[in-house]
Amino acid sequence: MLNGDQWKDHRNMLSPTFTSSKIKTMFKLMSECASRFAEHLSNLPEEQRETEMKGLLTKYTNDVIASCVYNASVDSIKEPKNVFYVYGTISTSIVTFKRSLMFLIHRNAPWLAELLQLKLVDSHIAKFFYDQVAETVETRQRTGTRRSDILQLFMDNNKKREPGREMTVQDMANHAFSFFFGGFDTVSSQTSIVAHLLAENADVQERVQQEIDETLENNNGELTYDAMHEMKYLDAVISETLRLYPIAPSIDRMCVKDFELPPARPGDKPFTVKAGMNIWIPVSGIHQDPKYYENPLKFDPDRFYENNRTIANSGAYMPFGLGPRMCIGNRFALTEMKVLLCHVLTKCNIKLAPRTITPLQFEKGVINITGKNGFWLAIEPRKSSYCFSTVSASAVSSS
């Protein structure tokens, strides 16, 4: 965990990359991946329509990150052995006890990880991702070519920084891989949960589909970044899913100033959290506390549809953390989820399948969000799916 000025400098380098206007420039790349994925689902043979969603969705998240971060065009549905997907799966898997323990040591005791020479990512994999960045940067600097992706934003931001304070190629490679590591598994898991809840709640799914259809009709059949952000109920569904099943069930922070907590119960003594202490914040516990949410275990998107801004600013909703250290990639992740759901729900209905476990159950003792026996669902092509046009380059801001 970076401290003080070191953290601020890194955050200042990255923040301009993840503004709404910059995410908008990458929308076309995401939409192309989502359209391809939805087309695959809608054309599945009948005997293959019961499918494990998490495995499929990691192919989508891989393709989005490869395109938006690494300037690579891959189709992991057609080519599941492409090097990005293979290395991504290996690097981000934290489902064994050994990998989970290594991750926790790296996260909470980096000095111990260094002492024990624990590596989460093999050297040849780290070199592959570094080379992707180095080659792209060198080519663009030499030829003057540009592309609406994260590496281009890193390069553009460098031109605005003081001499000697620019990102190095190694910095870019490190940040790019951190983004890959952070988004490969989490977004696919979270979208799998959204799909499961939509299958369990057919009325909610129909309402989302109606909103998508109406929005597309009002925008001449074109799915743009701005049109997607008009879909308030879709946004509420995702927000409620993140409340019930947050990406990070708990988050850790370091206390920077002594703080006295009041007694937990009558007769107890107050407890002082000392500066330098690491604390864990139980996100799931807060999200499911009846003190903050009425009927907290119920999936109810309307609570966000009616009070989204109020809840988001309450301090009791933190799927991406809170404050200045809030996950910097949250806008990217939410856009990635929304654009996929727009494409899929336009073409398909999502149903419960014989192998679907209801209510949702998760594997215990692992870091990754892993459904017990997987996230099995059935896909049914919509009889009257709305055919919208592929988003045009003119629909994407170049700002």
Short mmCIF file of C-alpha atoms in Angstrom, two decimals:
data_model
loop_
_atom_site.label_atom_id
_atom_site.label_comp_id
_atom_site.label_asym_id
_atom_site.label_seq_id
_atom_site.Cartn_x
_atom_site.Cartn_y
_atom_site.Cartn_z
CA MET A 1 0.00 0.00 0.00
CA LEU A 2 1.45 3.35 -1.05
CA ASN A 3 1.64 6.10 1.54
CA GLY A 4 1.34 9.88 1.57
CA ASP A 5 2.97 11.82 -1.24
CA GLN A 6 3.92 8.65 -3.13
CA TRP A 7 0.27 7.59 -3.33
CA LYS A 8 -0.89 11.10 -4.27
CA ASP A 9 1.61 11.29 -7.11
CA HIS A 10 0.49 7.95 -8.55
CA ARG A 11 -3.17 8.88 -8.14
CA ASN A 12 -2.62 12.21 -9.89
CA MET A 13 -0.95 10.38 -12.77
CA LEU A 14 -3.88 7.98 -13.16
CA SER A 15 -6.92 10.13 -12.35
CA PRO A 16 -7.12 11.92 -15.74
CA THR A 17 -7.34 8.51 -17.43
CA PHE A 18 -10.57 7.47 -15.72
CA THR A 19 -12.82 10.53 -16.01
CA SER A 20 -16.24 10.08 -17.62
CA SER A 21 -15.08 11.85 -20.78
CA LYS A 22 -12.11 9.49 -21.13
CA ILE A 23 -14.22 6.37 -20.51
CA LYS A 24 -16.53 7.67 -23.22
CA THR A 25 -13.69 7.56 -25.76
CA MET A 26 -13.31 3.81 -25.11
CA PHE A 27 -17.02 3.05 -25.32
CA LYS A 28 -16.86 1.94 -28.96
CA LEU A 29 -14.18 -0.65 -28.15
CA MET A 30 -16.30 -2.05 -25.30
CA SER A 31 -19.45 -2.07 -27.41
CA GLU A 32 -17.75 -4.05 -30.17
CA CYS A 33 -16.72 -6.74 -27.67
CA ALA A 34 -20.19 -6.80 -26.08
CA SER A 35 -21.95 -7.02 -29.46
CA ARG A 36 -19.80 -9.99 -30.46
CA PHE A 37 -20.50 -11.70 -27.12
CA ALA A 38 -24.28 -11.16 -27.34
CA GLU A 39 -24.32 -12.45 -30.91
CA HIS A 40 -22.62 -15.63 -29.71
CA LEU A 41 -25.16 -16.16 -26.92
CA SER A 42 -28.17 -15.54 -29.15
CA ASN A 43 -26.94 -18.14 -31.66
CA LEU A 44 -26.10 -20.94 -29.26
CA PRO A 45 -27.50 -24.33 -30.37
CA GLU A 46 -30.41 -25.41 -28.20
CA GLU A 47 -28.37 -28.15 -26.52
CA GLN A 48 -25.76 -25.58 -25.41
CA ARG A 49 -28.10 -22.92 -24.06
CA GLU A 50 -27.58 -24.02 -20.47
CA THR A 51 -24.19 -22.47 -19.83
CA GLU A 52 -21.81 -21.55 -17.02
CA MET A 53 -21.84 -17.76 -17.23
CA LYS A 54 -18.66 -16.96 -15.31
CA GLY A 55 -16.46 -18.90 -17.72
CA LEU A 56 -18.03 -17.16 -20.70
CA LEU A 57 -17.94 -13.71 -19.14
CA THR A 58 -14.23 -13.88 -18.36
CA LYS A 59 -13.74 -14.15 -22.12
CA TYR A 60 -15.65 -10.89 -22.54
CA THR A 61 -13.73 -9.06 -19.80
CA ASN A 62 -10.46 -10.36 -21.24
CA ASP A 63 -11.32 -9.02 -24.70
CA VAL A 64 -12.36 -5.62 -23.33
CA ILE A 65 -9.18 -5.17 -21.31
CA ALA A 66 -6.97 -6.46 -24.13
CA SER A 67 -8.56 -3.90 -26.46
CA CYS A 68 -8.91 -0.92 -24.12
CA VAL A 69 -5.60 -1.36 -22.30
CA TYR A 70 -3.19 -3.30 -24.50
CA ASN A 71 -4.15 -2.28 -28.03
CA ALA A 72 -4.90 -5.93 -28.86
CA SER A 73 -7.85 -7.31 -30.79
CA VAL A 74 -8.74 -10.80 -29.57
CA ASP A 75 -11.88 -12.94 -29.72
CA SER A 76 -11.73 -15.32 -26.77
CA ILE A 77 -14.98 -17.05 -27.71
CA LYS A 78 -13.56 -18.19 -31.05
CA GLU A 79 -9.95 -18.44 -29.87
CA PRO A 80 -10.00 -19.46 -26.17
CA LYS A 81 -6.29 -20.29 -26.27
CA ASN A 82 -5.20 -16.76 -27.15
CA VAL A 83 -2.26 -15.72 -25.01
CA PHE A 84 -4.10 -12.85 -23.27
CA TYR A 85 -6.85 -15.14 -22.04
CA VAL A 86 -4.51 -17.98 -21.04
CA TYR A 87 -2.10 -15.70 -19.14
CA GLY A 88 -4.97 -13.69 -17.67
CA THR A 89 -6.65 -16.80 -16.31
CA ILE A 90 -3.41 -18.04 -14.76
CA SER A 91 -2.45 -14.68 -13.25
CA THR A 92 -5.80 -13.71 -11.74
CA SER A 93 -6.86 -17.07 -10.34
CA ILE A 94 -6.96 -16.90 -6.54
CA VAL A 95 -9.21 -19.88 -5.88
CA THR A 96 -6.76 -22.20 -4.12
CA PHE A 97 -5.70 -21.82 -0.50
CA LYS A 98 -2.06 -21.32 -1.53
CA ARG A 99 -2.88 -18.55 -4.02
CA SER A 100 -5.26 -16.88 -1.56
CA LEU A 101 -2.58 -16.91 1.15
CA MET A 102 0.02 -15.48 -1.23
CA PHE A 103 -2.38 -12.71 -2.25
CA LEU A 104 -3.08 -11.78 1.38
CA ILE A 105 0.65 -11.70 2.18
CA HIS A 106 1.34 -9.44 -0.80
CA ARG A 107 -1.59 -7.21 0.19
CA ASN A 108 -0.92 -6.92 3.91
CA ALA A 109 2.78 -7.75 4.41
CA PRO A 110 4.66 -6.88 1.21
CA TRP A 111 7.96 -6.99 3.12
CA LEU A 112 7.29 -10.66 3.93
CA ALA A 113 6.38 -11.43 0.31
CA GLU A 114 9.69 -9.90 -0.77
CA LEU A 115 11.61 -11.80 1.92
CA LEU A 116 10.03 -15.11 0.89
CA GLN A 117 10.31 -14.22 -2.82
CA LEU A 118 6.62 -14.94 -3.35
CA LYS A 119 5.47 -14.16 -6.89
CA LEU A 120 1.82 -13.90 -7.84
CA VAL A 121 2.75 -13.59 -11.52
CA ASP A 122 5.35 -15.75 -13.24
CA SER A 123 8.29 -13.90 -14.81
CA HIS A 124 7.50 -14.95 -18.39
CA ILE A 125 3.92 -13.70 -18.01
CA ALA A 126 5.06 -10.37 -16.55
CA LYS A 127 7.49 -10.00 -19.46
CA PHE A 128 4.74 -10.65 -22.01
CA PHE A 129 2.55 -7.88 -20.62
CA TYR A 130 5.51 -5.49 -20.32
CA ASP A 131 6.51 -6.15 -23.92
CA GLN A 132 2.96 -5.42 -25.11
CA VAL A 133 3.14 -1.97 -23.53
CA ALA A 134 6.72 -1.21 -24.57
CA GLU A 135 6.13 -2.16 -28.21
CA THR A 136 2.91 -0.14 -28.45
CA VAL A 137 4.46 2.97 -26.88
CA GLU A 138 7.54 2.75 -29.12
CA THR A 139 5.44 2.32 -32.27
CA ARG A 140 3.17 5.24 -31.47
CA GLN A 141 6.05 7.53 -30.59
CA ARG A 142 7.84 6.60 -33.81
CA THR A 143 4.85 6.75 -36.19
CA GLY A 144 2.56 9.26 -34.48
CA THR A 145 -0.37 6.83 -34.60
CA ARG A 146 -3.11 7.20 -31.99
CA ARG A 147 -5.93 5.07 -30.58
CA SER A 148 -8.66 5.70 -28.01
CA ASP A 149 -7.31 3.44 -25.28
CA ILE A 150 -5.68 3.63 -21.87
CA LEU A 151 -2.10 3.50 -23.13
CA GLN A 152 -2.80 6.52 -25.32
CA LEU A 153 -4.20 8.38 -22.33
CA PHE A 154 -1.07 7.54 -20.33
CA MET A 155 1.08 8.91 -23.15
CA ASP A 156 -1.03 12.06 -23.50
CA ASN A 157 -0.95 12.70 -19.76
CA ASN A 158 2.85 12.44 -19.80
CA LYS A 159 3.03 15.49 -22.06
CA LYS A 160 1.29 17.56 -19.36
CA ARG A 161 3.59 16.54 -16.52
CA GLU A 162 6.75 18.29 -15.39
CA PRO A 163 10.03 17.00 -16.86
CA GLY A 164 11.32 14.12 -14.75
CA ARG A 165 7.85 13.31 -13.36
CA GLU A 166 6.46 11.46 -16.37
CA MET A 167 5.37 7.84 -16.29
CA THR A 168 8.12 5.50 -17.45
CA VAL A 169 7.28 2.57 -19.70
CA GLN A 170 7.68 0.35 -16.64
CA ASP A 171 5.17 2.55 -14.76
CA MET A 172 2.72 2.20 -17.65
CA ALA A 173 3.20 -1.57 -17.76
CA ASN A 174 2.71 -1.86 -13.99
CA HIS A 175 -0.47 0.22 -14.00
CA ALA A 176 -1.82 -1.58 -17.08
CA PHE A 177 -1.31 -4.98 -15.48
CA SER A 178 -2.81 -3.82 -12.18
CA PHE A 179 -5.87 -2.82 -14.14
CA PHE A 180 -5.91 -6.18 -15.94
CA PHE A 181 -5.48 -8.05 -12.64
CA GLY A 182 -8.19 -6.01 -10.92
CA GLY A 183 -10.78 -6.19 -13.69
CA PHE A 184 -10.41 -9.61 -15.30
CA ASP A 185 -12.19 -11.71 -12.68
CA THR A 186 -14.17 -9.20 -10.63
CA VAL A 187 -16.29 -7.79 -13.47
CA SER A 188 -17.10 -11.24 -14.85
CA SER A 189 -18.11 -12.43 -11.37
CA GLN A 190 -20.25 -9.38 -10.70
CA THR A 191 -21.97 -9.59 -14.09
CA SER A 192 -22.65 -13.29 -13.46
CA ILE A 193 -24.42 -12.31 -10.25
CA VAL A 194 -26.48 -9.65 -12.05
CA ALA A 195 -27.49 -12.27 -14.64
CA HIS A 196 -28.46 -14.71 -11.88
CA LEU A 197 -30.63 -12.14 -10.11
CA LEU A 198 -32.33 -11.18 -13.38
CA ALA A 199 -33.09 -14.85 -14.02
CA GLU A 200 -34.55 -15.19 -10.51
CA ASN A 201 -36.60 -11.99 -10.91
CA ALA A 202 -38.23 -12.17 -14.34
CA ASP A 203 -40.28 -9.01 -13.69
CA VAL A 204 -37.09 -7.03 -13.09
CA GLN A 205 -35.53 -8.45 -16.25
CA GLU A 206 -38.58 -7.51 -18.34
CA ARG A 207 -38.50 -3.97 -16.96
CA VAL A 208 -34.80 -3.61 -17.83
CA GLN A 209 -35.43 -4.92 -21.34
CA GLN A 210 -38.30 -2.50 -21.81
CA GLU A 211 -36.08 0.40 -20.72
CA ILE A 212 -33.32 -0.68 -23.11
CA ASP A 213 -35.75 -1.06 -26.03
CA GLU A 214 -37.36 2.33 -25.40
CA THR A 215 -34.01 4.08 -25.05
CA LEU A 216 -32.73 2.58 -28.30
CA GLU A 217 -35.94 3.52 -30.09
CA ASN A 218 -35.55 7.12 -28.89
CA ASN A 219 -31.94 7.16 -30.16
CA ASN A 220 -32.58 5.85 -33.68
CA GLY A 221 -31.50 2.36 -32.69
CA GLU A 222 -28.00 3.45 -31.77
CA LEU A 223 -26.37 2.48 -28.49
CA THR A 224 -24.15 5.35 -27.42
CA TYR A 225 -22.46 6.18 -24.14
CA ASP A 226 -24.96 8.96 -23.44
CA ALA A 227 -27.97 6.82 -24.38
CA MET A 228 -26.81 4.07 -22.04
CA HIS A 229 -26.56 6.51 -19.15
CA GLU A 230 -30.22 7.42 -19.64
CA MET A 231 -31.12 3.90 -18.44
CA LYS A 232 -31.80 4.64 -14.78
CA TYR A 233 -33.41 1.30 -13.96
CA LEU A 234 -30.48 -0.67 -15.39
CA ASP A 235 -28.23 1.46 -13.21
CA ALA A 236 -30.44 0.71 -10.19
CA VAL A 237 -30.28 -3.05 -10.86
CA ILE A 238 -26.49 -3.00 -10.94
CA SER A 239 -26.29 -0.78 -7.83
CA GLU A 240 -28.59 -3.08 -5.88
CA THR A 241 -26.57 -6.12 -6.97
CA LEU A 242 -23.40 -4.43 -5.74
CA ARG A 243 -25.12 -3.72 -2.43
CA LEU A 244 -26.22 -7.31 -1.87
CA TYR A 245 -23.06 -8.89 -3.27
CA PRO A 246 -20.22 -6.34 -3.30
CA ILE A 247 -17.11 -7.04 -5.36
CA ALA A 248 -15.03 -6.78 -2.18
CA PRO A 249 -16.93 -8.16 0.86
CA SER A 250 -14.43 -6.27 3.01
CA ILE A 251 -11.81 -3.58 2.41
CA ASP A 252 -8.67 -2.75 4.35
CA ARG A 253 -7.27 0.65 5.20
CA MET A 254 -4.41 2.01 7.30
CA CYS A 255 -5.25 4.45 10.08
CA VAL A 256 -3.24 7.68 9.72
CA LYS A 257 -4.38 9.40 12.92
CA ASP A 258 -5.38 8.08 16.35
CA PHE A 259 -9.15 7.69 16.57
CA GLU A 260 -11.20 6.64 19.59
CA LEU A 261 -14.14 4.33 18.96
CA PRO A 262 -16.98 4.52 21.51
CA PRO A 263 -17.80 1.45 23.61
CA ALA A 264 -19.48 -1.25 21.55
CA ARG A 265 -21.81 -2.16 24.43
CA PRO A 266 -22.82 -0.59 27.74
CA GLY A 267 -20.08 -1.14 30.28
CA ASP A 268 -17.36 -1.68 27.66
CA LYS A 269 -14.36 0.59 27.35
CA PRO A 270 -13.67 2.77 24.32
CA PHE A 271 -11.04 1.50 21.90
CA THR A 272 -8.39 3.68 20.29
CA VAL A 273 -7.35 2.82 16.75
CA LYS A 274 -3.71 3.87 16.62
CA ALA A 275 -2.04 5.53 13.65
CA GLY A 276 -0.37 2.85 11.53
CA MET A 277 -2.91 0.15 12.40
CA ASN A 278 -4.48 -1.80 9.53
CA ILE A 279 -8.25 -2.13 9.82
CA TRP A 280 -10.76 -4.22 7.91
CA ILE A 281 -14.14 -2.72 7.04
CA PRO A 282 -16.97 -5.28 6.67
CA VAL A 283 -18.60 -3.98 3.49
CA SER A 284 -21.12 -6.83 3.21
CA GLY A 285 -22.11 -6.42 6.85
CA ILE A 286 -22.78 -2.71 6.40
CA HIS A 287 -24.64 -3.26 3.11
CA GLN A 288 -26.93 -5.81 4.77
CA ASP A 289 -27.49 -3.97 8.05
CA PRO A 290 -31.19 -3.14 8.70
CA LYS A 291 -29.99 0.06 10.40
CA TYR A 292 -29.12 1.39 6.94
CA TYR A 293 -31.40 -0.56 4.57
CA GLU A 294 -35.01 -1.60 5.00
CA ASN A 295 -35.46 -5.33 4.38
CA PRO A 296 -31.74 -5.56 3.54
CA LEU A 297 -31.67 -9.15 2.26
CA LYS A 298 -34.30 -8.44 -0.40
CA PHE A 299 -33.21 -7.72 -3.98
CA ASP A 300 -35.03 -4.45 -4.60
CA PRO A 301 -33.63 -2.22 -7.38
CA ASP A 302 -36.33 0.38 -6.69
CA ARG A 303 -34.49 1.47 -3.54
CA PHE A 304 -31.76 2.83 -5.86
CA TYR A 305 -34.11 3.91 -8.64
CA GLU A 306 -35.80 6.30 -6.23
CA ASN A 307 -32.87 7.29 -3.99
CA ASN A 308 -29.66 6.53 -5.87
CA ARG A 309 -27.81 9.74 -5.06
CA THR A 310 -28.95 9.73 -1.42
CA ILE A 311 -27.74 6.15 -0.86
CA ALA A 312 -24.49 6.68 -2.75
CA ASN A 313 -23.63 9.62 -0.49
CA SER A 314 -24.78 7.99 2.75
CA GLY A 315 -21.43 6.48 3.75
CA ALA A 316 -23.16 3.10 4.05
CA TYR A 317 -22.69 2.13 0.38
CA MET A 318 -19.14 1.28 -0.63
CA PRO A 319 -18.90 -1.42 -3.32
CA PHE A 320 -15.78 0.31 -4.68
CA GLY A 321 -14.59 1.74 -1.37
CA LEU A 322 -15.01 5.32 -0.15
CA GLY A 323 -13.06 8.54 -0.14
CA PRO A 324 -9.90 9.43 -2.04
CA ARG A 325 -8.74 5.79 -2.19
CA MET A 326 -11.96 4.64 -3.82
CA CYS A 327 -11.30 2.22 -6.71
CA ILE A 328 -10.11 4.40 -9.56
CA GLY A 329 -11.47 2.00 -12.19
CA ASN A 330 -15.07 1.99 -10.96
CA ARG A 331 -16.44 4.00 -13.91
CA PHE A 332 -14.70 1.70 -16.37
CA ALA A 333 -16.05 -1.43 -14.62
CA LEU A 334 -19.62 -0.11 -14.46
CA THR A 335 -19.56 0.92 -18.11
CA GLU A 336 -18.16 -2.49 -19.06
CA MET A 337 -21.04 -4.20 -17.23
CA LYS A 338 -23.77 -1.90 -18.54
CA VAL A 339 -22.80 -2.08 -22.20
CA LEU A 340 -22.68 -5.88 -22.05
CA LEU A 341 -26.09 -6.13 -20.38
CA CYS A 342 -27.57 -3.77 -22.99
CA HIS A 343 -26.36 -5.96 -25.83
CA VAL A 344 -27.24 -9.29 -24.20
CA LEU A 345 -30.71 -8.32 -22.94
CA THR A 346 -31.57 -6.85 -26.33
CA LYS A 347 -31.04 -10.25 -27.94
CA CYS A 348 -31.66 -12.75 -25.14
CA ASN A 349 -33.71 -13.69 -22.10
CA ILE A 350 -31.81 -15.13 -19.14
CA LYS A 351 -33.53 -18.04 -17.40
CA LEU A 352 -32.93 -20.34 -14.46
CA ALA A 353 -31.54 -23.71 -15.54
CA PRO A 354 -31.64 -27.20 -13.98
CA ARG A 355 -28.11 -26.68 -12.63
CA THR A 356 -28.82 -23.20 -11.24
CA ILE A 357 -28.41 -23.07 -7.47
CA THR A 358 -30.98 -20.81 -5.82
CA PRO A 359 -30.57 -18.85 -3.74
CA LEU A 360 -27.01 -17.92 -4.69
CA GLN A 361 -24.27 -19.75 -2.82
CA PHE A 362 -20.55 -19.01 -2.91
CA GLU A 363 -17.41 -21.06 -2.39
CA LYS A 364 -15.79 -20.40 0.97
CA GLY A 365 -12.14 -19.78 1.77
CA VAL A 366 -11.17 -18.14 -1.54
CA ILE A 367 -10.51 -14.52 -2.52
CA ASN A 368 -12.26 -14.59 -5.90
CA ILE A 369 -16.06 -14.39 -5.95
CA THR A 370 -16.81 -17.98 -6.97
CA GLY A 371 -20.30 -19.42 -7.29
CA LYS A 372 -20.77 -22.83 -5.71
CA ASN A 373 -20.64 -25.23 -8.67
CA GLY A 374 -20.48 -22.20 -10.97
CA PHE A 375 -23.05 -19.69 -12.24
CA TRP A 376 -25.25 -21.93 -14.40
CA LEU A 377 -28.04 -20.21 -16.35
CA ALA A 378 -30.08 -20.79 -19.49
CA ILE A 379 -30.04 -18.45 -22.50
CA GLU A 380 -33.14 -18.00 -24.64
CA PRO A 381 -33.10 -15.87 -27.82
CA ARG A 382 -35.72 -13.10 -27.66
CA LYS A 383 -38.51 -13.55 -30.19
CA SER A 384 -38.73 -9.83 -30.88
CA SER A 385 -35.23 -8.61 -30.18
CA TYR A 386 -34.43 -5.00 -31.00
CA CYS A 387 -31.84 -4.69 -33.76
CA PHE A 388 -29.72 -1.64 -33.04
CA SER A 389 -26.88 -0.30 -35.11
CA THR A 390 -23.25 -0.57 -34.09
CA VAL A 391 -22.15 2.62 -32.38
CA SER A 392 -20.46 4.91 -34.86
CA ALA A 393 -17.16 6.69 -34.34
CA SER A 394 -19.00 10.01 -34.54
CA ALA A 395 -21.04 9.02 -31.50
CA VAL A 396 -17.92 8.78 -29.36
CA SER A 397 -16.38 11.95 -27.99
CA SER A 398 -12.71 12.49 -28.76
CA SER A 399 -12.21 14.68 -25.72
#
